[in-house]
Short mmCIF file of C-alpha atoms and ligand atoms in Angstrom, two decimals:
data_model
loop_
_atom_site.label_atom_id
_atom_site.label_comp_id
_atom_site.label_asym_id
_atom_site.label_seq_id
_atom_site.Cartn_x
_atom_site.Cartn_y
_atom_site.Cartn_z
CA UNK W 21 154.35 52.18 85.83
CA UNK W 22 153.89 53.73 82.32
CA UNK W 23 152.51 56.93 81.95
CA UNK W 24 151.81 57.16 78.48
CA UNK W 25 148.76 54.56 76.67
CA UNK W 26 150.01 55.51 72.24
CA UNK W 27 152.99 57.24 70.62
CA UNK W 28 152.43 59.74 68.24
CA UNK W 29 153.87 59.21 64.24
CA UNK W 30 156.41 61.89 63.68
CA UNK W 31 155.80 65.05 62.94
CA UNK W 32 154.06 66.10 65.79
CA UNK W 33 155.00 67.79 69.05
CA UNK W 34 155.53 65.63 71.68
CA UNK W 35 155.39 66.39 75.74
CA UNK W 36 155.06 63.06 76.79
CA UNK W 37 158.24 62.74 76.67
CA UNK W 38 159.27 60.10 79.70
CA UNK W 39 163.27 59.10 80.67
CA UNK W 40 164.83 56.72 82.87
CA UNK W 41 168.26 56.92 84.16
CA UNK W 42 170.18 53.91 84.89
CA UNK W 43 172.22 55.49 87.97
CA UNK W 44 172.41 58.47 91.03
CA UNK W 45 175.99 58.77 90.56
CA UNK W 46 178.24 62.12 89.54
CA UNK W 47 175.89 61.07 85.66
CA UNK W 48 172.83 60.45 86.96
CA UNK W 49 172.41 63.59 89.17
CA UNK W 50 174.18 65.31 85.94
CA UNK W 51 171.27 64.47 83.48
CA UNK W 52 167.52 64.90 86.81
CA UNK W 53 169.20 68.53 87.30
CA UNK W 54 169.46 69.18 83.57
CA UNK W 55 166.19 67.75 82.77
CA UNK W 56 164.35 69.65 85.73
CA UNK W 57 165.27 72.56 84.04
CA UNK W 58 165.19 71.91 80.63
CA UNK W 59 161.26 71.82 82.16
CA UNK W 60 161.64 68.56 82.24
CA UNK W 61 159.49 66.52 85.02
CA UNK W 62 158.74 63.29 83.69
CA UNK W 63 161.61 61.20 84.81
CA UNK W 64 162.59 58.17 86.46
CA UNK W 65 165.45 58.67 87.88
CA UNK W 66 166.71 54.24 89.24
CA UNK W 67 169.19 53.64 91.29
CA UNK W 68 170.62 49.60 92.88
CA UNK W 69 171.45 51.20 96.28
CA UNK W 70 170.67 52.63 98.67
CA UNK W 71 172.76 56.32 98.36
CA UNK W 72 173.93 57.75 95.86
CA UNK W 73 177.41 59.07 94.61
CA UNK W 74 178.66 56.44 92.69
CA UNK W 75 182.59 55.71 92.99
CA UNK W 76 182.15 57.95 95.72
CA UNK W 77 180.15 56.05 97.92
CA UNK W 78 181.63 53.08 96.71
CA UNK W 79 184.93 53.95 97.70
CA UNK W 80 185.61 54.77 100.87
CA UNK W 81 189.63 52.72 102.06
CA UNK W 82 192.22 55.23 103.65
CA UNK W 83 193.30 57.86 101.65
CA UNK W 84 191.00 58.47 98.53
CA UNK W 85 190.67 61.48 96.76
CA UNK W 86 189.83 62.20 93.93
CA UNK W 87 193.38 63.06 90.89
CA UNK W 88 191.14 65.57 89.64
CA UNK W 89 192.05 69.26 91.15
CA UNK W 90 188.48 69.51 93.65
CA UNK W 91 187.00 72.87 92.36
CA UNK W 92 187.73 71.31 88.31
CA UNK W 93 185.89 67.60 89.98
CA UNK W 94 182.92 69.82 90.54
CA UNK W 95 178.87 70.82 87.78
CA UNK W 96 180.01 73.82 86.12
CA UNK W 97 176.46 74.84 87.99
CA UNK W 98 177.47 74.78 90.96
CA UNK W 99 180.43 75.55 91.87
CA UNK W 100 182.19 74.67 95.94
CA UNK W 101 183.31 76.74 98.10
CA UNK W 102 183.61 74.78 101.40
CA UNK W 103 186.56 72.17 98.92
CA UNK W 104 189.13 71.45 101.62
CA UNK W 105 191.45 70.98 99.85
CA UNK W 106 193.13 71.65 96.30
CA UNK W 107 192.60 67.18 96.20
CA UNK W 108 189.16 66.98 98.62
CA UNK W 109 189.26 64.09 100.35
CA UNK W 110 186.24 61.74 99.05
CA UNK W 111 184.15 62.27 102.18
CA UNK W 112 184.00 65.67 100.26
CA UNK W 113 183.14 64.66 97.66
CA UNK W 114 181.41 62.37 98.60
CA UNK W 115 179.01 65.18 100.54
CA UNK W 116 179.08 67.66 97.84
CA UNK W 117 176.52 65.49 95.46
CA UNK W 118 174.42 64.96 98.41
CA UNK W 119 174.45 68.02 98.90
CA UNK W 120 173.93 69.41 95.39
CA UNK W 121 171.15 67.61 94.76
CA UNK W 122 168.80 68.19 97.66
CA UNK W 123 169.72 71.68 96.95
CA UNK W 124 168.33 70.68 93.26
CA UNK W 125 165.29 68.31 94.14
CA UNK W 126 166.99 65.73 92.69
CA UNK W 127 167.51 63.32 95.56
CA UNK W 128 163.55 62.72 96.68
CA UNK W 129 163.32 62.11 93.16
CA UNK W 130 165.74 58.72 92.58
CA UNK W 131 164.51 54.78 93.78
CA UNK W 132 166.84 53.46 95.68
CA UNK W 133 167.23 49.53 95.74
CA UNK W 134 166.58 50.16 93.00
CA UNK W 135 168.28 47.16 89.97
CA UNK W 136 168.03 46.94 86.47
CA UNK W 137 168.18 43.14 85.15
CA UNK W 138 166.95 44.10 81.51
CA UNK W 139 166.21 46.94 78.95
CA UNK W 140 164.57 46.25 75.96
CA UNK W 141 163.90 48.24 73.61
CA UNK W 142 159.33 47.15 71.87
CA UNK W 143 157.30 49.32 69.36
CA UNK W 144 159.58 52.83 70.98
CA UNK W 145 160.10 52.32 74.36
CA UNK W 146 161.85 51.50 76.28
CA UNK W 147 160.88 48.29 79.42
CA UNK W 148 163.10 48.23 82.03
CA UNK W 149 162.88 45.39 84.21
CA UNK W 150 163.98 45.94 87.53
CA UNK W 151 165.80 42.72 90.48
CA UNK W 152 162.78 43.12 92.50
CA UNK W 153 160.30 42.36 89.88
CA UNK W 154 159.06 46.17 89.40
CA UNK W 155 158.37 48.03 85.92
CA UNK W 156 158.83 50.83 83.84
CA UNK W 157 158.44 52.13 80.10
CA UNK W 158 160.09 55.42 79.07
CA UNK W 159 161.20 56.98 75.96
CA UNK W 160 164.28 57.34 76.60
CA UNK W 161 167.34 55.91 78.40
CA UNK W 162 169.58 58.12 81.13
CA UNK W 163 172.36 55.40 81.47
CA UNK W 164 174.36 56.32 84.06
CA UNK W 165 176.09 53.29 84.99
CA UNK W 166 179.72 54.50 85.97
CA UNK W 167 182.43 52.91 84.48
CA UNK W 168 185.00 51.29 86.14
CA UNK W 169 182.17 49.93 89.81
CA UNK W 170 183.41 45.53 89.05
CA UNK W 171 186.29 44.98 91.31
CA UNK W 172 188.78 43.02 88.98
CA UNK W 173 190.52 40.23 91.87
CA UNK W 174 193.69 38.24 90.95
CA UNK W 175 192.98 35.06 91.55
CA UNK W 176 195.19 33.33 93.54
CA UNK W 177 196.15 29.71 94.22
CA UNK W 178 195.53 28.36 97.71
CA UNK W 179 193.69 32.23 99.43
CA UNK W 180 190.89 30.46 101.28
CA UNK W 181 193.69 28.00 102.89
CA UNK W 182 194.84 32.45 103.94
CA UNK W 183 193.47 32.73 107.95
CA UNK W 184 194.17 36.60 107.37
CA UNK W 185 191.59 39.00 105.61
CA UNK W 186 190.93 40.28 102.22
CA UNK W 187 188.97 41.85 100.81
CA UNK W 188 189.32 44.76 97.93
CA UNK W 189 189.36 48.66 97.88
CA UNK W 190 186.64 49.25 96.49
CA UNK W 191 184.66 47.46 99.39
CA UNK W 192 186.38 48.72 102.05
CA UNK W 193 186.27 45.72 105.78
CA UNK W 194 186.09 48.92 108.42
CA UNK W 195 185.36 46.02 110.79
CA UNK W 196 188.43 45.54 110.70
CA UNK W 197 190.98 47.14 113.03
CA UNK W 198 194.58 48.15 110.95
CA UNK W 199 196.62 49.75 113.63
CA UNK W 200 199.16 47.29 114.87
CA UNK W 201 198.99 44.78 112.40
CA UNK W 202 201.02 43.68 109.19
CA UNK W 203 199.40 44.94 106.25
CA UNK W 204 199.75 44.27 102.41
CA UNK W 205 199.08 45.55 98.76
CA UNK W 206 199.04 44.43 96.04
CA UNK W 207 198.63 46.81 93.05
CA UNK W 208 200.59 50.18 92.25
CA UNK W 209 197.19 52.23 90.53
CA UNK W 210 196.19 55.09 91.38
CA UNK W 211 194.17 53.79 94.65
CA UNK W 212 196.74 51.34 95.97
CA UNK W 213 198.69 54.58 96.63
CA UNK W 214 196.49 56.40 97.69
CA UNK W 215 196.46 53.74 100.42
CA UNK W 216 199.58 53.01 101.09
CA UNK W 217 200.27 56.54 101.73
CA UNK W 218 197.63 56.37 104.50
CA UNK W 219 198.08 54.03 106.40
CA UNK W 220 202.12 52.65 106.12
CA UNK W 221 202.23 54.88 109.62
CA UNK W 222 198.90 53.70 111.12
CA UNK W 223 200.30 49.79 110.89
CA UNK W 224 203.10 47.57 112.73
CA UNK W 225 204.18 46.58 109.37
CA UNK W 226 202.65 47.88 105.09
CA UNK W 227 204.05 44.98 102.14
CA UNK W 228 203.88 46.67 99.07
CA UNK W 229 202.77 43.97 96.13
CA UNK W 230 204.50 45.29 92.87
CA UNK W 231 204.01 44.55 89.58
CA UNK W 232 204.36 46.96 87.59
CA UNK W 233 206.14 49.64 88.94
CA UNK W 234 204.31 53.30 88.07
CA UNK W 235 205.32 56.79 86.71
CA UNK W 236 204.40 59.38 90.10
CA UNK W 237 203.78 63.19 89.57
CA UNK W 238 204.96 65.34 92.21
CA UNK W 239 201.63 67.00 92.88
CA UNK W 240 201.08 69.68 96.22
CA UNK W 241 197.38 69.03 97.59
CA UNK W 242 197.76 72.25 99.30
CA UNK W 243 194.48 73.07 102.36
CA UNK W 244 192.57 76.01 101.39
CA UNK W 245 192.43 78.37 103.93
CA UNK W 246 189.64 80.91 105.54
CA UNK W 247 190.49 83.43 104.10
CA UNK W 248 190.68 81.30 100.00
CA UNK W 249 186.82 80.33 100.73
CA UNK W 250 185.85 83.60 102.75
CA UNK W 251 186.12 85.06 99.20
CA UNK W 252 184.99 81.73 97.14
CA UNK W 253 181.58 82.81 98.93
CA UNK W 254 180.94 86.20 98.47
CA UNK W 255 181.98 86.41 94.98
CA UNK W 256 180.82 82.91 92.90
CA UNK W 257 183.07 85.25 89.78
CA UNK W 258 186.87 84.28 91.68
CA UNK W 259 185.88 80.32 92.35
CA UNK W 260 184.38 80.29 88.66
CA UNK W 261 188.25 81.87 87.45
CA UNK W 262 190.00 79.05 88.83
CA UNK W 263 188.21 76.22 87.86
CA UNK W 264 188.89 78.05 83.94
CA UNK W 265 191.92 78.28 84.32
CA UNK W 266 192.49 74.91 86.11
CA UNK W 267 190.31 73.64 83.45
CA UNK W 268 193.13 75.32 81.02
CA UNK W 269 195.65 74.05 82.47
CA UNK W 270 195.02 70.45 82.12
CA UNK W 271 193.62 70.66 78.46
CA UNK W 272 196.87 72.41 77.10
CA UNK W 273 200.10 71.20 79.86
CA UNK W 274 198.06 67.26 79.40
CA UNK W 275 194.64 66.69 78.09
CA UNK W 276 195.51 67.80 74.95
CA UNK W 277 198.80 65.89 74.95
CA UNK W 278 198.28 62.15 75.65
CA UNK W 279 196.77 61.35 72.19
CA UNK W 280 200.50 62.70 70.45
CA UNK W 281 202.85 60.35 72.37
CA UNK W 282 205.29 63.21 71.16
CA UNK W 283 204.58 66.32 72.25
CA UNK W 284 206.18 68.93 74.41
CA UNK W 285 203.81 68.05 77.29
CA UNK W 286 204.52 64.78 77.93
CA UNK W 287 208.46 65.17 78.04
CA UNK W 288 208.24 67.48 80.31
CA UNK W 289 205.82 65.62 82.75
CA UNK W 290 208.21 62.25 81.84
CA UNK W 291 211.25 64.48 82.60
CA UNK W 292 209.32 65.67 86.17
CA UNK W 293 208.68 62.08 87.00
CA UNK W 294 212.27 60.99 86.02
CA UNK W 295 213.23 64.07 88.63
CA UNK W 296 210.56 62.77 91.55
CA UNK W 297 212.16 59.61 90.95
CA UNK W 298 215.55 59.98 91.20
CA UNK W 299 215.74 63.28 94.61
CA UNK W 300 212.67 61.82 95.70
CA UNK W 301 214.14 57.80 96.89
CA UNK W 302 217.35 57.16 98.24
CA UNK W 303 218.31 53.55 98.36
CA UNK W 304 219.75 52.59 94.23
CA UNK W 305 218.30 49.24 94.53
CA UNK W 306 214.89 50.57 95.30
CA UNK W 307 214.99 53.19 92.94
CA UNK W 308 215.69 50.87 90.10
CA UNK W 309 211.94 48.78 91.38
CA UNK W 310 210.56 51.96 91.08
CA UNK W 311 211.34 52.73 87.82
CA UNK W 312 209.14 51.85 84.92
CA UNK W 313 210.42 51.32 81.83
CA UNK W 314 207.46 53.02 79.72
CA UNK W 315 207.07 56.62 79.75
CA UNK W 316 205.17 58.33 81.41
CA UNK W 317 201.34 58.78 81.14
CA UNK W 318 201.34 55.28 79.32
CA UNK W 319 199.71 54.14 81.75
CA UNK W 320 197.24 56.41 84.10
CA UNK W 321 199.03 58.88 85.82
CA UNK W 322 199.58 58.56 89.14
CA UNK W 323 199.85 61.86 91.72
CA UNK W 324 201.22 61.64 94.43
CA UNK W 325 203.20 63.64 97.39
CA UNK W 326 203.75 60.99 99.16
CA UNK W 327 203.80 57.92 97.85
CA UNK W 328 208.09 57.66 97.80
CA UNK W 329 208.32 58.55 101.58
CA UNK W 330 205.69 56.22 102.52
CA UNK W 331 207.77 52.83 101.19
CA UNK W 332 210.67 54.46 102.32
CA UNK W 333 209.23 53.47 106.06
CA UNK W 334 211.13 51.53 107.95
CA UNK W 335 208.45 49.26 108.67
CA UNK W 336 207.30 49.79 104.54
CA UNK W 337 208.47 47.20 102.31
CA UNK W 338 207.97 47.37 98.53
CA UNK W 339 207.58 43.27 97.03
CA UNK W 340 208.42 42.70 93.63
CA UNK W 341 208.53 39.19 92.59
CA UNK W 342 204.07 38.43 92.44
CA UNK W 343 202.69 36.07 94.45
CA UNK W 344 202.85 32.62 93.30
CA UNK W 345 200.26 31.80 95.84
CA UNK W 346 198.52 32.72 99.62
CA UNK W 347 199.10 30.33 102.83
CA UNK W 348 197.82 30.53 105.56
CA UNK W 349 200.61 32.49 107.35
CA UNK W 350 200.08 35.50 104.45
CA UNK W 351 201.72 35.21 100.84
CA UNK W 352 204.22 33.34 98.87
CA UNK W 353 206.56 34.78 96.32
CA UNK W 354 208.68 33.72 92.75
CA UNK W 355 211.66 33.93 94.75
CA UNK W 356 210.36 31.71 97.07
CA UNK W 357 209.93 33.82 100.26
CA UNK W 358 206.08 33.45 102.44
CA UNK W 359 205.22 37.18 103.26
CA UNK W 360 203.74 36.96 106.80
CA UNK W 361 200.62 38.98 106.36
CA UNK W 362 197.74 39.93 108.85
CA UNK W 363 195.65 41.61 106.36
CA UNK W 364 195.80 41.64 102.37
CA UNK W 365 194.31 44.41 100.13
CA UNK W 366 193.10 44.09 96.64
CA UNK W 367 194.16 47.48 95.00
CA UNK W 368 193.50 44.94 91.53
CA UNK W 369 190.98 47.66 89.64
CA UNK W 370 187.45 46.78 88.33
CA UNK W 371 186.80 45.09 84.64
CA UNK W 372 186.34 48.04 83.30
CA UNK W 373 185.25 46.28 80.29
CA UNK W 374 182.01 45.81 81.57
CA UNK W 375 180.07 49.78 81.52
CA UNK W 376 176.09 49.30 81.72
CA UNK W 377 176.35 45.04 81.96
CA UNK W 378 175.44 43.11 84.02
CA UNK W 379 172.27 44.96 83.18
CA UNK W 380 170.87 43.22 80.28
CA UNK W 381 170.60 46.15 76.96
CA UNK W 382 167.57 45.00 73.59
CA UNK W 383 167.49 46.78 71.51
CA UNK W 384 166.19 47.37 67.82
CA UNK W 385 164.74 43.71 66.56
CA UNK W 386 165.96 41.97 69.92
CA UNK W 387 169.26 43.63 68.69
CA UNK W 388 171.54 42.00 72.21
CA UNK W 389 174.17 44.41 73.52
CA UNK W 390 176.27 41.65 75.05
CA UNK W 391 176.16 40.30 70.49
CA UNK W 392 177.12 43.43 70.55
CA UNK W 393 179.74 43.90 72.04
CA UNK W 394 181.48 40.15 71.98
CA UNK W 395 184.71 42.04 70.75
CA UNK W 396 184.87 44.74 73.27
CA UNK W 397 182.32 47.64 74.45
CA UNK W 398 182.48 50.76 71.53
CA UNK W 399 180.16 53.62 71.29
CA UNK W 400 179.94 56.44 68.76
CA UNK W 401 180.95 59.15 70.69
CA UNK W 402 180.76 57.23 73.54
CA UNK W 403 177.41 58.00 73.91
CA UNK W 404 174.71 55.74 70.90
CA UNK W 405 175.25 51.95 69.39
CA UNK W 406 173.14 51.15 65.93
CA UNK W 407 170.15 49.87 66.35
CA UNK W 408 170.07 51.35 70.64
CA UNK W 409 167.51 53.89 69.58
CA UNK W 410 166.90 56.38 72.19
CA UNK W 411 169.28 55.21 74.35
CA UNK W 412 172.30 57.04 75.48
CA UNK W 413 175.51 56.16 77.71
CA UNK W 414 177.07 59.10 80.22
CA UNK W 415 180.93 58.32 80.33
CA UNK W 416 180.57 55.07 77.78
CA UNK W 417 183.12 53.67 76.17
CA UNK W 418 185.85 55.67 74.10
CA UNK W 419 185.09 58.72 76.13
CA UNK W 420 187.79 60.65 76.56
CA UNK W 421 189.59 59.80 80.01
CA UNK W 422 192.24 60.17 81.82
CA UNK W 423 193.47 62.85 85.11
CA UNK W 424 191.05 65.34 84.02
CA UNK W 425 187.17 65.55 85.12
CA UNK W 426 184.75 63.11 84.01
CA UNK W 427 182.05 65.85 84.68
CA UNK W 428 182.43 67.79 82.76
CA UNK W 429 182.90 65.41 79.80
CA UNK W 430 179.31 64.06 81.66
CA UNK W 431 178.62 68.10 80.86
CA UNK W 432 179.11 67.92 77.12
CA UNK W 433 177.27 65.04 76.52
CA UNK W 434 174.36 66.00 78.65
CA UNK W 435 174.22 68.77 76.57
CA UNK W 436 175.00 67.29 73.31
CA UNK W 437 172.21 64.12 74.47
CA UNK W 438 169.48 67.04 74.74
CA UNK W 439 170.16 68.16 70.85
CA UNK W 440 168.67 64.98 69.98
CA UNK W 441 166.39 64.39 72.18
CA UNK W 442 164.63 67.79 71.04
CA UNK W 443 164.27 66.10 67.47
CA UNK W 444 162.58 63.74 69.46
CA UNK W 445 160.11 66.76 71.60
CA UNK W 446 160.74 68.93 68.12
CA UNK W 447 159.07 65.88 66.39
CA UNK W 448 161.06 65.53 63.82
CA UNK W 449 161.52 61.74 63.98
CA UNK W 450 160.38 59.86 67.03
CA UNK W 451 163.30 56.97 67.52
CA UNK W 452 167.56 58.00 66.72
CA UNK W 453 170.95 55.98 67.28
CA UNK W 454 173.27 56.32 65.06
CA UNK W 455 173.37 54.42 62.22
CA UNK W 456 175.65 51.22 61.29
CA UNK W 457 176.83 53.45 58.20
CA UNK W 458 179.11 56.22 60.97
CA UNK W 459 179.41 53.49 63.99
CA UNK W 460 182.41 51.96 61.77
CA UNK W 461 183.27 55.15 60.74
CA UNK W 462 184.38 56.70 63.82
CA UNK W 463 185.55 53.37 65.51
CA UNK W 464 187.61 52.84 62.45
CA UNK W 465 188.81 56.32 62.58
CA UNK W 466 188.75 56.33 66.55
CA UNK W 467 191.54 52.87 66.26
CA UNK W 468 193.42 54.19 63.32
CA UNK W 469 194.18 58.33 65.41
CA UNK W 470 194.68 55.87 68.60
CA UNK W 471 197.64 54.51 67.22
CA UNK W 472 199.43 57.83 68.33
CA UNK W 473 198.47 57.92 71.58
CA UNK W 474 201.05 57.71 74.53
CA UNK W 475 198.86 55.39 75.33
CA UNK W 476 199.59 52.57 73.45
CA UNK W 477 203.48 53.52 72.98
CA UNK W 478 204.95 50.37 75.14
CA UNK W 479 202.74 49.24 78.23
CA UNK W 480 199.52 47.63 79.52
CA UNK W 481 197.03 49.23 81.01
CA UNK W 482 193.43 49.38 81.25
CA UNK W 483 193.08 51.95 78.88
CA UNK W 484 193.90 48.98 76.61
CA UNK W 485 191.72 46.64 75.29
CA UNK W 486 192.11 42.95 74.56
CA UNK W 487 193.88 44.13 71.65
CA UNK W 488 196.20 46.47 72.61
CA UNK W 489 194.00 49.00 71.11
CA UNK W 490 193.35 52.02 73.58
CA UNK W 491 190.42 52.63 73.97
CA UNK W 492 189.93 56.68 75.69
CA UNK W 493 188.90 59.11 72.55
CA UNK W 494 192.35 59.17 70.79
CA UNK W 495 192.05 63.03 69.99
CA UNK W 496 192.88 66.49 71.72
CA UNK W 497 189.78 67.18 74.25
CA UNK W 498 189.06 70.32 72.05
CA UNK W 499 188.25 68.23 69.61
CA UNK W 500 186.09 66.15 71.78
CA UNK W 501 184.35 69.71 73.21
CA UNK W 502 184.07 70.48 69.36
CA UNK W 503 182.33 67.29 68.21
CA UNK W 504 179.84 67.37 72.01
CA UNK W 505 178.82 71.34 71.10
CA UNK W 506 176.47 69.81 67.40
CA UNK W 507 175.81 66.97 66.65
CA UNK W 508 176.14 65.43 63.03
CA UNK W 509 172.96 64.51 62.48
CA UNK W 510 172.90 63.24 58.66
CA UNK W 511 174.84 59.51 61.56
CA UNK W 512 172.30 59.37 63.00
CA UNK W 513 168.39 56.84 61.68
CA UNK W 514 166.31 59.12 62.06
CA UNK W 515 162.97 57.28 62.77
P1 NA7 H 164 193.53 50.70 87.95
O1 NA7 H 164 194.50 51.06 88.37
O2 NA7 H 164 193.80 49.03 87.39
O3 NA7 H 164 195.18 49.42 89.55
C1 NA7 H 164 195.92 47.88 89.59
C2 NA7 H 164 197.06 47.98 90.07
O4 NA7 H 164 196.49 46.35 90.35
C3 NA7 H 164 197.93 47.83 89.38
O5 NA7 H 164 199.41 48.61 89.70
C4 NA7 H 164 198.10 46.40 89.11
O6 NA7 H 164 198.86 45.43 87.86
C5 NA7 H 164 197.63 45.14 89.83
N1 NA7 H 164 196.91 44.39 89.67
C6 NA7 H 164 195.65 43.97 88.72
N2 NA7 H 164 195.74 43.08 89.00
C7 NA7 H 164 196.85 41.94 89.43
C8 NA7 H 164 197.71 40.52 89.98
N3 NA7 H 164 195.83 40.04 89.32
N4 NA7 H 164 198.43 40.68 90.08
C9 NA7 H 164 199.50 41.24 90.33
N5 NA7 H 164 199.36 42.91 90.95
C10 NA7 H 164 197.62 43.19 89.99
O7 NA7 H 164 193.44 50.21 89.67
P2 NA7 H 164 193.07 51.58 90.40
O8 NA7 H 164 191.85 51.11 91.34
O9 NA7 H 164 194.29 52.26 91.77
O10 NA7 H 164 192.70 52.26 89.94
C11 NA7 H 164 191.41 52.71 88.70
C12 NA7 H 164 191.10 54.05 88.05
O11 NA7 H 164 190.11 54.74 89.90
C13 NA7 H 164 191.80 54.54 88.44
O12 NA7 H 164 191.95 54.79 87.02
C14 NA7 H 164 191.41 56.22 88.10
O13 NA7 H 164 190.84 56.72 87.25
C15 NA7 H 164 190.76 56.39 89.93
P3 NA7 H 164 199.22 46.61 86.52
O14 NA7 H 164 199.81 47.68 86.83
O15 NA7 H 164 198.19 46.03 85.82
O16 NA7 H 164 200.51 45.41 86.31
#
């Protein structure tokens, strides 16, 4: 489907621009809403699955909730008075995105079952190919493809011989009954902790295979009362106020502090986690097994009200010896013990360096993304890559990650992208991407700044690249907001 035959020269204002949005998760829905709001109707939104929602569509495990408060993990323009809890469950979040997409007229625009296999820049336009053979052409690509969506599986000897059932947390097998079964959960990340707390009272026995202990921040998750919801409905200002207070609290008390490992805020978080461990876990042996040997927030901080209670249930067992292999009846660990299991759940995380891959992306002059990213993914401001003109990412590499709202991040990024788009719309140029020099400078500054962040304070995590350098935005969240407010146009190669 082509919408124009001709690309006008730079200098002429453009009204013919077509946008191709890849992905109908939180960021893709946002992009479509914002384009419509800007009066742009010439766009397509492609989604590989048969439903919108991204992460919230794919993750349906028991206990799933967002660890960012729901009134903050909502679009700024679409507050939701109906959130049931401070940290609402995943199904509510999925329903929220479906509702917003419908209310803003985006859901009918989504083309489902459309997986983009190739995206190539040629003669000023992006040509995309899909696995079903269809194609499209546009002037801009918005890659809203998500971050954590390629499950990472452990390499376990003898897995085929195991007679029980296995599945990944992001591919939950709802057909497998768990009640009364002997269930193993591998991993102790944010996902595993939620699963463990939700499952422990349903199953006969729960074995937690822990490779690295985690610091756990105690949180309350109160339900919103009917009165509170009524107030939110009748006075949206109350909700906006709540959102802004939560945002300020999280930014000052956490997001800004992460980049200074010695900050008093991080010390306070560490102390709260230590106190939580000391007061919540009775058995000294178990307590020591659960005690990390690194600083709180070095790995993504776990927020949980009930994980420590869950692992102390009589039917729960924490195993800190590694699994050496699977056998027909269960998992053998390095101490020689056999842990008999009916089901083993891999809560082992994601391949975090994939981003929009395996999609093949070819920029100007046949530049292949796969080669540009051969040493690991990177992007100027998490948005633009040299020689990939008019191709912009939302929540791309080097953006802010941590226990705060990626919706806020995507909203800030989108308004930045629209300012770049305006350069083309106004006729100032036909195409733009970050210059090589600016991208290299950004990367060097980023790597240097990363050295003093908490992520670099002595632990392994998915925040680190293959060289042990934190990949996330290493400056304060305030600085991110400032950077997103106005693009530095001299950093862009505009043609
Ligand atoms: P994470 O945070 O990457 O956690 C994965 C967990 O699985 C973690 O405890 C890992 O231990 C463990 N793991 C991974 N591979 C193995 C192998 N091979 N053997 C033993 N243990 C293993 O993923 P989550 O899904 O929990 O959370 C991802 C994000 O989703 C989270 O940060 C939020 O943004 C939402 P390790 O600590 O590496 O030793």
